[in-house]
Coordinates of C-alpha atoms and ligand atoms in Angstrom, one line a residue:
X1184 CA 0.0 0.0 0.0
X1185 CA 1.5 2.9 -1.6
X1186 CA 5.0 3.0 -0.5
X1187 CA 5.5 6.1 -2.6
X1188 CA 3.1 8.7 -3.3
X1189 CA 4.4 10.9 -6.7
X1190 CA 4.6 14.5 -6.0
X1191 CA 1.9 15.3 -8.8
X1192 CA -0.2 13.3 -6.2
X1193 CA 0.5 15.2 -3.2
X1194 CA 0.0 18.7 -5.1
X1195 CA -3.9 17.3 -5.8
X1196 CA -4.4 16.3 -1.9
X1197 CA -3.0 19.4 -1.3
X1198 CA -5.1 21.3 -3.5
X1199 CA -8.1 20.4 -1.5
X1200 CA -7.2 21.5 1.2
X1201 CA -5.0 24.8 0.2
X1202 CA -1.3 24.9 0.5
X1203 CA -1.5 26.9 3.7
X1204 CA -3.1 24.3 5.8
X1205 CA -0.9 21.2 3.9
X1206 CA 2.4 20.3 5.8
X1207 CA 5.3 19.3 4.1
X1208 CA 8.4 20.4 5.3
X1209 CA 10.1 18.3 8.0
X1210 CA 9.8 20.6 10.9
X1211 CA 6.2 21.0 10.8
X1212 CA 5.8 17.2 10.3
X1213 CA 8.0 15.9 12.7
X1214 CA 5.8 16.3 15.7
X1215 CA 3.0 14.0 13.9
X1216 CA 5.6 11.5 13.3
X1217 CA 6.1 10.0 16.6
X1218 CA 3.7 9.4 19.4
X1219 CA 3.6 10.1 23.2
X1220 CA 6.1 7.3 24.3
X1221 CA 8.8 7.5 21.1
X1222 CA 7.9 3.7 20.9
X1223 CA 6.9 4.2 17.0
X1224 CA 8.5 6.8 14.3
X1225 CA 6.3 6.8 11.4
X1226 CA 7.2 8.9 8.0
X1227 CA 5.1 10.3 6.1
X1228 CA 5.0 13.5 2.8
X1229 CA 2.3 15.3 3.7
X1230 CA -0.2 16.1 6.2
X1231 CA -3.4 17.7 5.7
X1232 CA -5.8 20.2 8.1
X1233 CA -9.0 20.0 6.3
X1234 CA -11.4 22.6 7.5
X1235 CA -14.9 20.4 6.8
X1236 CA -16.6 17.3 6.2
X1237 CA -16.6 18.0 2.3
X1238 CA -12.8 18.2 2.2
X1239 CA -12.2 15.3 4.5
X1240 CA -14.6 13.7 2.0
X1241 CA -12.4 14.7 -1.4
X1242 CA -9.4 13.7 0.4
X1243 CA -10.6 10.3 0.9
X1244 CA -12.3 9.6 -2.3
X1245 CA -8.8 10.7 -3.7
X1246 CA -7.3 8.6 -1.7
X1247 CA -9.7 5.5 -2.5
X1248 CA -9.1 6.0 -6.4
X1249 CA -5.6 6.2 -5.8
X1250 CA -5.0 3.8 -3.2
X1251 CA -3.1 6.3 -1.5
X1252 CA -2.8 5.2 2.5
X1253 CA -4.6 8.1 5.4
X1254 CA -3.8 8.3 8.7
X1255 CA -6.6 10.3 11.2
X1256 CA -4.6 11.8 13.8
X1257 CA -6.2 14.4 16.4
X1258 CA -4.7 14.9 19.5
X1259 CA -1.7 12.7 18.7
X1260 CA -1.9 10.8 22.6
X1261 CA -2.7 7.6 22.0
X1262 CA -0.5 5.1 23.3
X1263 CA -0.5 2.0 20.9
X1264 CA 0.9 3.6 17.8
X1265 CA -2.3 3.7 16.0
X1266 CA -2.1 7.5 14.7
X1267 CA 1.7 6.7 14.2
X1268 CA 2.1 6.6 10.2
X1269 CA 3.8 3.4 9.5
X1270 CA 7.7 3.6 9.1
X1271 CA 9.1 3.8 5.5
X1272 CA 5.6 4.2 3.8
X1273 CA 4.0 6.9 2.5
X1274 CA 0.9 7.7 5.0
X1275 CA -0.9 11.0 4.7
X1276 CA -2.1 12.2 7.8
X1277 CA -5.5 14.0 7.9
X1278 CA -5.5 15.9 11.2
X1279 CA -9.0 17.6 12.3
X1280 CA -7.5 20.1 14.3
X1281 CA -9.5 23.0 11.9
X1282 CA -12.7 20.8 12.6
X1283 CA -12.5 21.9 16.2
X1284 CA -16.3 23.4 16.6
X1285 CA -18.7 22.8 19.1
X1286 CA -21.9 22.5 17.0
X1287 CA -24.9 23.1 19.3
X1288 CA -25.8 22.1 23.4
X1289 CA -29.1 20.9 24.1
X1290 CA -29.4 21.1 27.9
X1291 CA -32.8 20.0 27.8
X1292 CA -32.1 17.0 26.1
X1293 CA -28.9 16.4 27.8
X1294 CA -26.6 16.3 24.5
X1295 CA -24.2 18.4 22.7
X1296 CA -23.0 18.1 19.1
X1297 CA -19.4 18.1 18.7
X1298 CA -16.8 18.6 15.7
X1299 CA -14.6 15.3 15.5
X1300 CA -11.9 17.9 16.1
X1301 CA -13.3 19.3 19.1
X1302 CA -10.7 19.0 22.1
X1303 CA -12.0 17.3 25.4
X1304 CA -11.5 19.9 27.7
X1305 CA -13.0 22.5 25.6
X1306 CA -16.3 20.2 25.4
X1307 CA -15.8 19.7 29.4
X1308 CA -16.1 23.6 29.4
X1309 CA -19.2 23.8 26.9
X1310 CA -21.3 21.7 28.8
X1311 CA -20.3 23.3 32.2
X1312 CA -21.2 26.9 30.7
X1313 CA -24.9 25.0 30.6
X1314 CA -24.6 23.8 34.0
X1315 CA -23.8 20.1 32.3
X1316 CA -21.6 17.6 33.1
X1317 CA -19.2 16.1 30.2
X1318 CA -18.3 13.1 32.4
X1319 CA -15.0 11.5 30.3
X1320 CA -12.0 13.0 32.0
X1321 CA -8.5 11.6 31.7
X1322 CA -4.8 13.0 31.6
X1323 CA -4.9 14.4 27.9
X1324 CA -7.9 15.9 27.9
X1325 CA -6.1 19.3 27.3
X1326 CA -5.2 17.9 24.3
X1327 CA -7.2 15.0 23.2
X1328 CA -9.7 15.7 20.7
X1329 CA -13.2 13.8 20.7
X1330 CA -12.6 12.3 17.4
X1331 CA -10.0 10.3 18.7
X1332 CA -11.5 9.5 22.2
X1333 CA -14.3 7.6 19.8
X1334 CA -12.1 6.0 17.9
X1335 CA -10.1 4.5 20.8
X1336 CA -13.5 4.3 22.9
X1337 CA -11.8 6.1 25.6
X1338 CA -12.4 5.4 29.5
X1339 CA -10.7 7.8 32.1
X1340 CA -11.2 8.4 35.4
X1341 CA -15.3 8.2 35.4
X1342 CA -16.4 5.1 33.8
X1343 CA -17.1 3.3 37.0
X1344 CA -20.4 6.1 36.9
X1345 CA -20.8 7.0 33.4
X1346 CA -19.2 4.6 31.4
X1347 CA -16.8 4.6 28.7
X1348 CA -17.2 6.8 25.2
X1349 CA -19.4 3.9 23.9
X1350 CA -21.5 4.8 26.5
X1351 CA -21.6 8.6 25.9
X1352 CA -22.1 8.8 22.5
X1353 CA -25.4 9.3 20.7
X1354 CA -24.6 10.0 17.0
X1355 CA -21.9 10.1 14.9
X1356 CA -20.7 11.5 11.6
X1357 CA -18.2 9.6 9.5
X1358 CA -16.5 10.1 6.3
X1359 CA -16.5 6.9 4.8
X1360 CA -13.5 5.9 2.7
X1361 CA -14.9 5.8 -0.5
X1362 CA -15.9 9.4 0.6
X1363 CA -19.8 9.2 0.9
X1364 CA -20.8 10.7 4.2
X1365 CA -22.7 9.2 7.0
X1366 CA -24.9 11.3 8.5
X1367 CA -26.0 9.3 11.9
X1368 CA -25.9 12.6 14.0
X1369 CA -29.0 10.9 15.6
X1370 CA -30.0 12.4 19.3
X1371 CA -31.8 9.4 20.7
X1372 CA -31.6 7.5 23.8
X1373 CA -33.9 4.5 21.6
X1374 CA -33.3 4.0 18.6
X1375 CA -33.7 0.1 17.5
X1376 CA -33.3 0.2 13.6
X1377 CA -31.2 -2.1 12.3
X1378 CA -27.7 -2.8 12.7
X1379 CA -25.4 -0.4 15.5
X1380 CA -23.6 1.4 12.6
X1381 CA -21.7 4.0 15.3
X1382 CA -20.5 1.1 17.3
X1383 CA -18.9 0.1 14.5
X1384 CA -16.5 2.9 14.3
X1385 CA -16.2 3.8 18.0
X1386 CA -13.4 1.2 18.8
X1387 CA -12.0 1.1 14.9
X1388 CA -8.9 3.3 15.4
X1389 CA -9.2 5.3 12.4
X1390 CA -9.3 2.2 9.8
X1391 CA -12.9 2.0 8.8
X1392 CA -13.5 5.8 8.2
X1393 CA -13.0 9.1 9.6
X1394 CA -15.2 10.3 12.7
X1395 CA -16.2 14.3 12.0
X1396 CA -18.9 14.7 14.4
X1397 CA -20.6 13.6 17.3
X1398 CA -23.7 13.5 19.5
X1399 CA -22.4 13.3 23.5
X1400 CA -24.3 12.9 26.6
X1401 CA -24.3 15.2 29.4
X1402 CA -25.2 15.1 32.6
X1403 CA -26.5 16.8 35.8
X1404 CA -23.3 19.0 37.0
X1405 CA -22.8 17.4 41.1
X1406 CA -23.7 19.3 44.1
X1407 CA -21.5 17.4 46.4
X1408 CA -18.0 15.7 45.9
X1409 CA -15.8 14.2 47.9
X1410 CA -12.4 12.8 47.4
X1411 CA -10.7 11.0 49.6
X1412 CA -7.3 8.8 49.9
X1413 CA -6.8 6.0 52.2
X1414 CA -3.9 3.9 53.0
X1415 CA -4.5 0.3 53.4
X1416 CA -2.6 -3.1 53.5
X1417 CA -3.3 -5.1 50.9
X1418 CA -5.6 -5.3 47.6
X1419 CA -7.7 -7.8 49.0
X1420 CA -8.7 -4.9 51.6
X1421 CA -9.2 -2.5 48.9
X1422 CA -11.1 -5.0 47.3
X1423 CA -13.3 -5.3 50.3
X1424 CA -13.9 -1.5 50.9
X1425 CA -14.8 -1.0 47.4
X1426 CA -17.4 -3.2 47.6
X1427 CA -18.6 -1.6 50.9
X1428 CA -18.5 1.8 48.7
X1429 CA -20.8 0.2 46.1
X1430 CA -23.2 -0.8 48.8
X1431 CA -22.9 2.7 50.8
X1432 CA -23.1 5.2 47.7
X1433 CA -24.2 2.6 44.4
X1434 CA -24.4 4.8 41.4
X1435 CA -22.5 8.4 43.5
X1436 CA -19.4 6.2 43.5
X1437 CA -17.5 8.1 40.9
X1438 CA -13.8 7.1 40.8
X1439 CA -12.4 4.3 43.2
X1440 CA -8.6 4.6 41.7
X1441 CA -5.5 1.8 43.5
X1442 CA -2.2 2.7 43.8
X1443 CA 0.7 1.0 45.3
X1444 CA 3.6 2.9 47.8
X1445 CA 6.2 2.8 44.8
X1446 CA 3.8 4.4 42.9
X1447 CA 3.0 7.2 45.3
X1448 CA 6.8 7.9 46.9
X1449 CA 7.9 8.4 42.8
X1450 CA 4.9 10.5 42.2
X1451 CA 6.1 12.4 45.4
X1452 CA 9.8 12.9 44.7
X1453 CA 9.4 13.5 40.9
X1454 CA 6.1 15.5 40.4
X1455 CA 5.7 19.0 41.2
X1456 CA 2.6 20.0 43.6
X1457 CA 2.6 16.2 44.7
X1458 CA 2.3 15.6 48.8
X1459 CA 1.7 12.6 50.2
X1460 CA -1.2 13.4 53.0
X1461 CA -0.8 10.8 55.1
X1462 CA 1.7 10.3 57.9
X1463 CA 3.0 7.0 57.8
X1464 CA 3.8 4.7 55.2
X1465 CA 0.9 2.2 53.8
X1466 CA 1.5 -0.9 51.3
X1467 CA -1.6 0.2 49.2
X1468 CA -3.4 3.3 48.7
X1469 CA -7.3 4.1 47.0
X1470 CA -8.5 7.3 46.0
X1471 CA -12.4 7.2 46.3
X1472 CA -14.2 10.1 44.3
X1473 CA -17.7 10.2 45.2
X1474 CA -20.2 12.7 43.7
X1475 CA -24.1 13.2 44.6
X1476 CA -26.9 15.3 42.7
X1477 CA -28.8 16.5 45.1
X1478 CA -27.2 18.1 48.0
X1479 CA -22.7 18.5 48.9
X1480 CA -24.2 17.0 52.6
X1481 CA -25.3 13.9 50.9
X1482 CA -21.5 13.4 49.2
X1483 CA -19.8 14.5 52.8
X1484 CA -22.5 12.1 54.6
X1485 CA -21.3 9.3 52.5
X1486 CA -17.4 9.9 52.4
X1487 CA -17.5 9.7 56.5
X1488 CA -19.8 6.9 56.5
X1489 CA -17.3 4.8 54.2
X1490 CA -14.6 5.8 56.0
X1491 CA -15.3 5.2 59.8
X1492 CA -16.7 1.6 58.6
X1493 CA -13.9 1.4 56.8
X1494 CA -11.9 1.7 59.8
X1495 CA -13.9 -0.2 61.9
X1496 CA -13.4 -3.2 59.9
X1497 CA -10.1 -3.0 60.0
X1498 CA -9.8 -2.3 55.9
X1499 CA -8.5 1.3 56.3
X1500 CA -5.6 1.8 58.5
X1501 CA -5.6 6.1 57.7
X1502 CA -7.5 8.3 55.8
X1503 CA -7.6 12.4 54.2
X1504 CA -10.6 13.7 53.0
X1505 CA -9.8 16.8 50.5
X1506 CA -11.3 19.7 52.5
X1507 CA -11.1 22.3 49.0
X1508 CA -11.1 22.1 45.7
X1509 CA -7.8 22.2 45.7
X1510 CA -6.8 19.8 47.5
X1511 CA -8.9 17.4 45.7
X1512 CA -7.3 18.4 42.4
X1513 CA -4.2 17.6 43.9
X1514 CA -5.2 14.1 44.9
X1515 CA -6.8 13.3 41.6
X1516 CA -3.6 14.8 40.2
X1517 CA -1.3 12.8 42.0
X1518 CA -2.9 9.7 40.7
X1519 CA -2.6 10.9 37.0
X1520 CA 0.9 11.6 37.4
X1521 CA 1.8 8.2 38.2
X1522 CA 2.9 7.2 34.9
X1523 CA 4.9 10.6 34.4
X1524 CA 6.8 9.4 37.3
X1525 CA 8.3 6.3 36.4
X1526 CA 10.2 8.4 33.3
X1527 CA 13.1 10.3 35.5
X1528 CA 13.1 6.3 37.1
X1529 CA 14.6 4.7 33.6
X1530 CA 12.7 2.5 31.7
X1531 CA 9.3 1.1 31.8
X1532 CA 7.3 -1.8 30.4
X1533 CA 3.8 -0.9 30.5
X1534 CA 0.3 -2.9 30.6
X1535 CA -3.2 -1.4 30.3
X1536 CA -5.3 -5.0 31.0
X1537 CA -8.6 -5.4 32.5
X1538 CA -9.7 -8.5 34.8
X1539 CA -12.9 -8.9 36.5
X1540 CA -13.3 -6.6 39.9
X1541 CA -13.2 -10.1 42.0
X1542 CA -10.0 -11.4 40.4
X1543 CA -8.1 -8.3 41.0
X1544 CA -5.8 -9.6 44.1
X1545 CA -5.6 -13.0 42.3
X1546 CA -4.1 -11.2 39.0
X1547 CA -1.7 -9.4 41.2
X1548 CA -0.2 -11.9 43.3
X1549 CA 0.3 -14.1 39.9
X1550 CA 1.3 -11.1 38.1
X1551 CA 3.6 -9.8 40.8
X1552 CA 5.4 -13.3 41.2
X1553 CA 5.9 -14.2 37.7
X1554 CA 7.6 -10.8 36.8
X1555 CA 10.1 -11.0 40.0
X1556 CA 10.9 -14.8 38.7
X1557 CA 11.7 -13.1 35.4
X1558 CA 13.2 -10.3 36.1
X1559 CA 14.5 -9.9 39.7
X1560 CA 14.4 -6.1 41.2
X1561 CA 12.5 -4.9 38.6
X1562 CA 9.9 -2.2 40.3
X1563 CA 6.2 -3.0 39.9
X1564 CA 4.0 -0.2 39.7
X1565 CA 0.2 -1.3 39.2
X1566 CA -2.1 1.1 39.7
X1567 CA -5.6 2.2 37.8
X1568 CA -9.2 2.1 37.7
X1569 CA -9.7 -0.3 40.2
X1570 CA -13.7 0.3 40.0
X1571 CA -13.4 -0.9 36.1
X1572 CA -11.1 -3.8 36.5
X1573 CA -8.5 -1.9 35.0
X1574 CA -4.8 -1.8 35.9
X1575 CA -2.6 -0.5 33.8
X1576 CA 0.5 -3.1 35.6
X1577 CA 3.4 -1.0 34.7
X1578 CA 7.3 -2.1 35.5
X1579 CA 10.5 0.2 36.0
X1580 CA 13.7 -1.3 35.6
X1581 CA 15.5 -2.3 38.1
X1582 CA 17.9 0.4 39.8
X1583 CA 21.1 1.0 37.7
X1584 CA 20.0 -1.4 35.1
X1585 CA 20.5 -0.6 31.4
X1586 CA 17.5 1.1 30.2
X1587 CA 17.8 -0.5 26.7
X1588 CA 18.4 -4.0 27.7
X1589 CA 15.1 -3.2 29.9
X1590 CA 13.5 -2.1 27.0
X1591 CA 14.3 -4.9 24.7
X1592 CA 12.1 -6.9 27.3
X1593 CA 8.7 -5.1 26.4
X1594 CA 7.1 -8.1 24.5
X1595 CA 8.6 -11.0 26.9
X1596 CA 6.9 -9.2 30.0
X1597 CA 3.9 -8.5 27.7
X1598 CA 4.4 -12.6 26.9
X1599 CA 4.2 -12.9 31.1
X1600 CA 1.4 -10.7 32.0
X1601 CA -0.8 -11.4 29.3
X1602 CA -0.9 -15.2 29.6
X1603 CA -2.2 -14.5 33.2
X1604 CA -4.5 -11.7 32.7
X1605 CA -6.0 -14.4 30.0
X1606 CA -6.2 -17.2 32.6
X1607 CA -8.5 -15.1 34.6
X1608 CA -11.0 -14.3 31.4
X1609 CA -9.3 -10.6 31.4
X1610 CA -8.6 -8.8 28.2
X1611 CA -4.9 -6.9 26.8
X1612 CA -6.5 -3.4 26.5
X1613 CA -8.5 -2.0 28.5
X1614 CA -8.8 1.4 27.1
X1615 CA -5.9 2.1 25.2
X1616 CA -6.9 0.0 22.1
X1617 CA -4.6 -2.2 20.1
X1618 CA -2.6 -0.1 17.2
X1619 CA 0.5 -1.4 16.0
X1620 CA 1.3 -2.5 19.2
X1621 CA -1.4 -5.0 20.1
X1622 CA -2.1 -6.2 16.4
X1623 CA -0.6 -9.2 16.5
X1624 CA -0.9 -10.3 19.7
X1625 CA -4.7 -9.3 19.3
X1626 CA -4.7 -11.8 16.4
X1627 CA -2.8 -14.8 18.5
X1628 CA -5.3 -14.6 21.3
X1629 CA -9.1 -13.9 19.8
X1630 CA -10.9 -16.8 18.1
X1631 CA -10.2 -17.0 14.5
X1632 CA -13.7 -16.3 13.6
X1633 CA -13.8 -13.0 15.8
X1634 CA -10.9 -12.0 13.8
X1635 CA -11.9 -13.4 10.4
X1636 CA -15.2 -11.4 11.3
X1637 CA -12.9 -7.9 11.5
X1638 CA -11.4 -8.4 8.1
X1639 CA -14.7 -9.0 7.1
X1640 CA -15.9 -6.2 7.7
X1641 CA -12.3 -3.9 7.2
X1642 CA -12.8 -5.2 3.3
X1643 CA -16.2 -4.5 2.7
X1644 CA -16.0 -0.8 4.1
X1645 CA -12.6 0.1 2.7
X1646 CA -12.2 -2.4 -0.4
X1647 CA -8.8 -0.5 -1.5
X1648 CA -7.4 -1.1 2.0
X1649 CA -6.8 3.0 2.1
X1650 CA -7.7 4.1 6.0
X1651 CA -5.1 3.3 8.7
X1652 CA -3.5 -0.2 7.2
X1653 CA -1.5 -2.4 9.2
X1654 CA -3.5 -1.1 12.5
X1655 CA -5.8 -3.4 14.8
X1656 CA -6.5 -6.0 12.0
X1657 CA -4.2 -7.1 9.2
X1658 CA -6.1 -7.5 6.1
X1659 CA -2.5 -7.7 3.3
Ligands
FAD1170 P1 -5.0 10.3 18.5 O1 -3.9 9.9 19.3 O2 -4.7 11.4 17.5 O3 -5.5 9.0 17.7 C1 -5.9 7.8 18.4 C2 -6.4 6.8 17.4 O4 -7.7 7.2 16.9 C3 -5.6 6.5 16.2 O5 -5.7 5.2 15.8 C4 -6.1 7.5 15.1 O6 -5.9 7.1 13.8 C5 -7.6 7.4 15.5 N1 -8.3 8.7 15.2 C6 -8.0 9.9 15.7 N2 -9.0 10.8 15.3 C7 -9.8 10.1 14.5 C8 -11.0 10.5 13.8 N3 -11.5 11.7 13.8 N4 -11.7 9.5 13.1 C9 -11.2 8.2 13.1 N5 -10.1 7.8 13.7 C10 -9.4 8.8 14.4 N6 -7.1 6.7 27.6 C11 -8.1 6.2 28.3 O7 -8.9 5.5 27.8 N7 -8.1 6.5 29.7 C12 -7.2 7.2 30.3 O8 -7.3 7.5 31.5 C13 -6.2 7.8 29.5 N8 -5.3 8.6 30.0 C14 -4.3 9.1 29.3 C15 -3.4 10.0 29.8 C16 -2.4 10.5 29.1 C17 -1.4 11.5 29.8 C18 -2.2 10.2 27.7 C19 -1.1 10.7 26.9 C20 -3.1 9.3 27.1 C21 -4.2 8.8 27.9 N9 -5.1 7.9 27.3 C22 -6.1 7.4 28.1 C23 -5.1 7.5 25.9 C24 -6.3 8.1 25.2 O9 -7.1 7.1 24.7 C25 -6.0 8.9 24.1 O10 -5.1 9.8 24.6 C26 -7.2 9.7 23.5 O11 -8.5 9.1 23.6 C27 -6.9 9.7 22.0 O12 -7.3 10.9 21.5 P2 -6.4 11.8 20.5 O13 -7.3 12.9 20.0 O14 -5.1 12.1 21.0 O15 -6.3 10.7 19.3

């Protein structure tokens, strides 16, 4: 799939777009030709900002006739490699940073209509300027863009309440890579007709068209939260008090996040702002968000109850509640910062699986034993969405090892982890997706027919092969 791409060819792409918003030269493409953790350096000739769904439709009916290969990129975070061009082809990125519009909010019917450009935070913002609640949340969301939050059918920090972007979305608008447009910018909660088109995409990673717009769900905007952190001494215990929390506050349980004491002293030493609150040293630690609709008493009557039976049952050994904003910023911050941590510690081998909530301790202990066998002093740091099932069961090297020989590891580990995280009916990505980095392991470990299934459908909505080869599903 076109290797090369002829300069005559590039001048029409180009043409659709202007020459002002298509990106040639080195310097402005290099940024779009790695991702987030340098694990993948793509190449590619050009890059296009198309400024509507008409020229992201010409660019892909080009692209179709010419069997020219398109990347989608947006906010360029994704962690598998899948806006990544491939290395030593010719991809053409389409970036919808020019599609960044919020279209219309409809407070009454809880929805907003987004551009597939939009950026998270800013659709955060649009829904709180109607008293709304956009509930995804997650590190990039200054940057992320809700185009690719679809197509990587993003989680974050609120899924336990709200759900994942499967979840959230109503509607979409695709570009289709033959160029016809979808127009499925449907606003209702029922709508049994036919085949789920929009799941279709949401999940798809850019290789069965390009997402343009979307209908989101909003919600009520909390009157109470509460955040708290609690150290503890093992996961079985935070097991236990997150199923008291489900009992004591069911659907106002909105983050119930685990992180180990590696986790938290590297977060402390390395990340500005970052305290631990608690006195003494703990094993384990939970952060427990809970947020309630109708009254702040309701969330602070909760948080107390959960903690003093907490501690009467012997599950949590000390406890902070965030008594400002602030301070629960700083909490919530500390846990996103995790991963940023591990980087001034060397290398890191990184995991993003999900298991269900009971076989969380199990998983560990397995997890945690297998990896020391393998690779003795190497520094576990599992921490996540408890709630969700998901731990993203992340290793630093060991101290004063080489960061490269470390490195070279990645798949082994993957190898080790996996194979457990399958014996307990888990999955390999949680909410990260699959990319280039998953693909083939996603196509050892699914049964033939799901994958047969994919290609299936990959041919029969993009016959030339044109959007995002060699990602998710091989189809060459
Ligand atoms: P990109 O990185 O640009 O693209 C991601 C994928 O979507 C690629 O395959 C791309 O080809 C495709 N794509 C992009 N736009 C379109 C489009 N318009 N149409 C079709 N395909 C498209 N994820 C979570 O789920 N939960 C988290 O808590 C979380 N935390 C994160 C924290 C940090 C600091 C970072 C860097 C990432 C985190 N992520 C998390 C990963 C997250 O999924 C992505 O960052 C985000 O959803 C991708 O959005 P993006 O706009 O950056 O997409």
């Amino acid at each position: 799939m076109s290797a090369s791409v002829s300069p005559e060819l590039l001048d029409r792409f180009a043409a659709i777009v202007g020459e002002k918003y298509a990106l040639r030269s080195e310097a402005e493409l290099a940024p779009h030709l790695i991702e987030n953790r340098g694990l993948y350096h793509g190449s590619s000739p050009l890059l296009l900002k198309p400024a509507n769904v008409e020229e992201v439709s010409a660019i892909l009916k080009l692209a179709t006739e010419t069997g020219t290969a398109v990347v989608p990129q947006t906010g360029n975070t994704g962690l598998v490699g899948g806006q990544t061009p491939r290395e030593g082809k010719s991809d053409i990125i389409v970036s919808l940073e020019r599609m960044n519009r919020i279209r219309d909010v409809d407070p009454v019917a809880n929805l907003l209509v987004a551009d597939g450009g939009a950026i998270l935070a800013e659709v955060q913002k649009a829904a709180e300027a109607h008293g709304k609640l956009f509930p995804l949340s997650l590190g990039a969301e200054g940057s992320c863009r809700i185009g690719g939050n679809l197509s990587t059918n993003a989680g974050g920090t609120a899924v336990l309440a709200y759900g994942n972007m499967r979840q959230l979305c109503l509607g979409l608008e695709v570009v289709l890579p033959t160029g016809e447009i979808w127009d499925g910018l449907r606003r209702l909660k029922k709508d049994n007709t036919g085949y789920d088109l929009r799941d279709l995409f949401i999940g798809a990673e850019g290789t069965l068209g390009i997402i343009t717009g979307a209908v989101l769900k909003l919600y009520p905007q909390p009157l109470g939260h509460q955040v708290a952190f609690a150290g503890l001494n093992s996961v079985e215990e935070a097991l236990a008090l997150f199923n008291l929390a489900g009992s004591l506050c069911g659907t106002s349980l909105t983050g119930f996040e685990l992180m180990p004491r590696f986790g938290v002293e590297i977060t402390a030493k390395h990340i500005e702002g970052v305290r631990d609150p608690l006195e003494s040293a703990y094993p384990w630690y939970v952060l427990i968000d809970i947020s309630t609709s109708d009254s702040a008493e309701t969330a602070e009557r909760m948080m107390n109850t959960l903690l003093e039976q907490g501690f009467d049952a012997g599950l949590v050994q000390d406890a902070a509640i965030a008594s400002s904003v602030a301070q629960q910023k700083a909490l919530w911050h500390m846990r996103e910062s995790m991963s940023e941590a591990q980087k001034p510690e060397g290398g890191s081998i990184k995991h993003d699986v999900s298991v269900p909530v009971s076989k969380i301790p199990h998983f560990m202990h397995e997890a945690g034993d297998a990896v020391m066998a393998a690779m003795p002093g190497a520094r576990i740091c599992a921490f996540g969405h408890m709630g969700d099932g998901n731990i993203h069961y992340n290793i630093s090297q060991p101290v004063g090892a080489d960061k490269d020989a470390f490195i070279a590891r990645w798949h082994e580990m993957n190898a080790i982890v996996h194979s457990i995280v399958l014996a307990h009916s888990g999955s390999i990505s949680a909410e990260h997706g699959i990319g280039q980095l998953k693909r083939d392991e996603l196509a050892a470990i699914r049964p033939a027919i799901e994958i047969n299934l994919m290609r299936r459908i990959k041919r029969a909505l993009d016959p030339a092969n044109i959007m995002n080869p060699g990602k998710v599903v091989s189809v060459e």
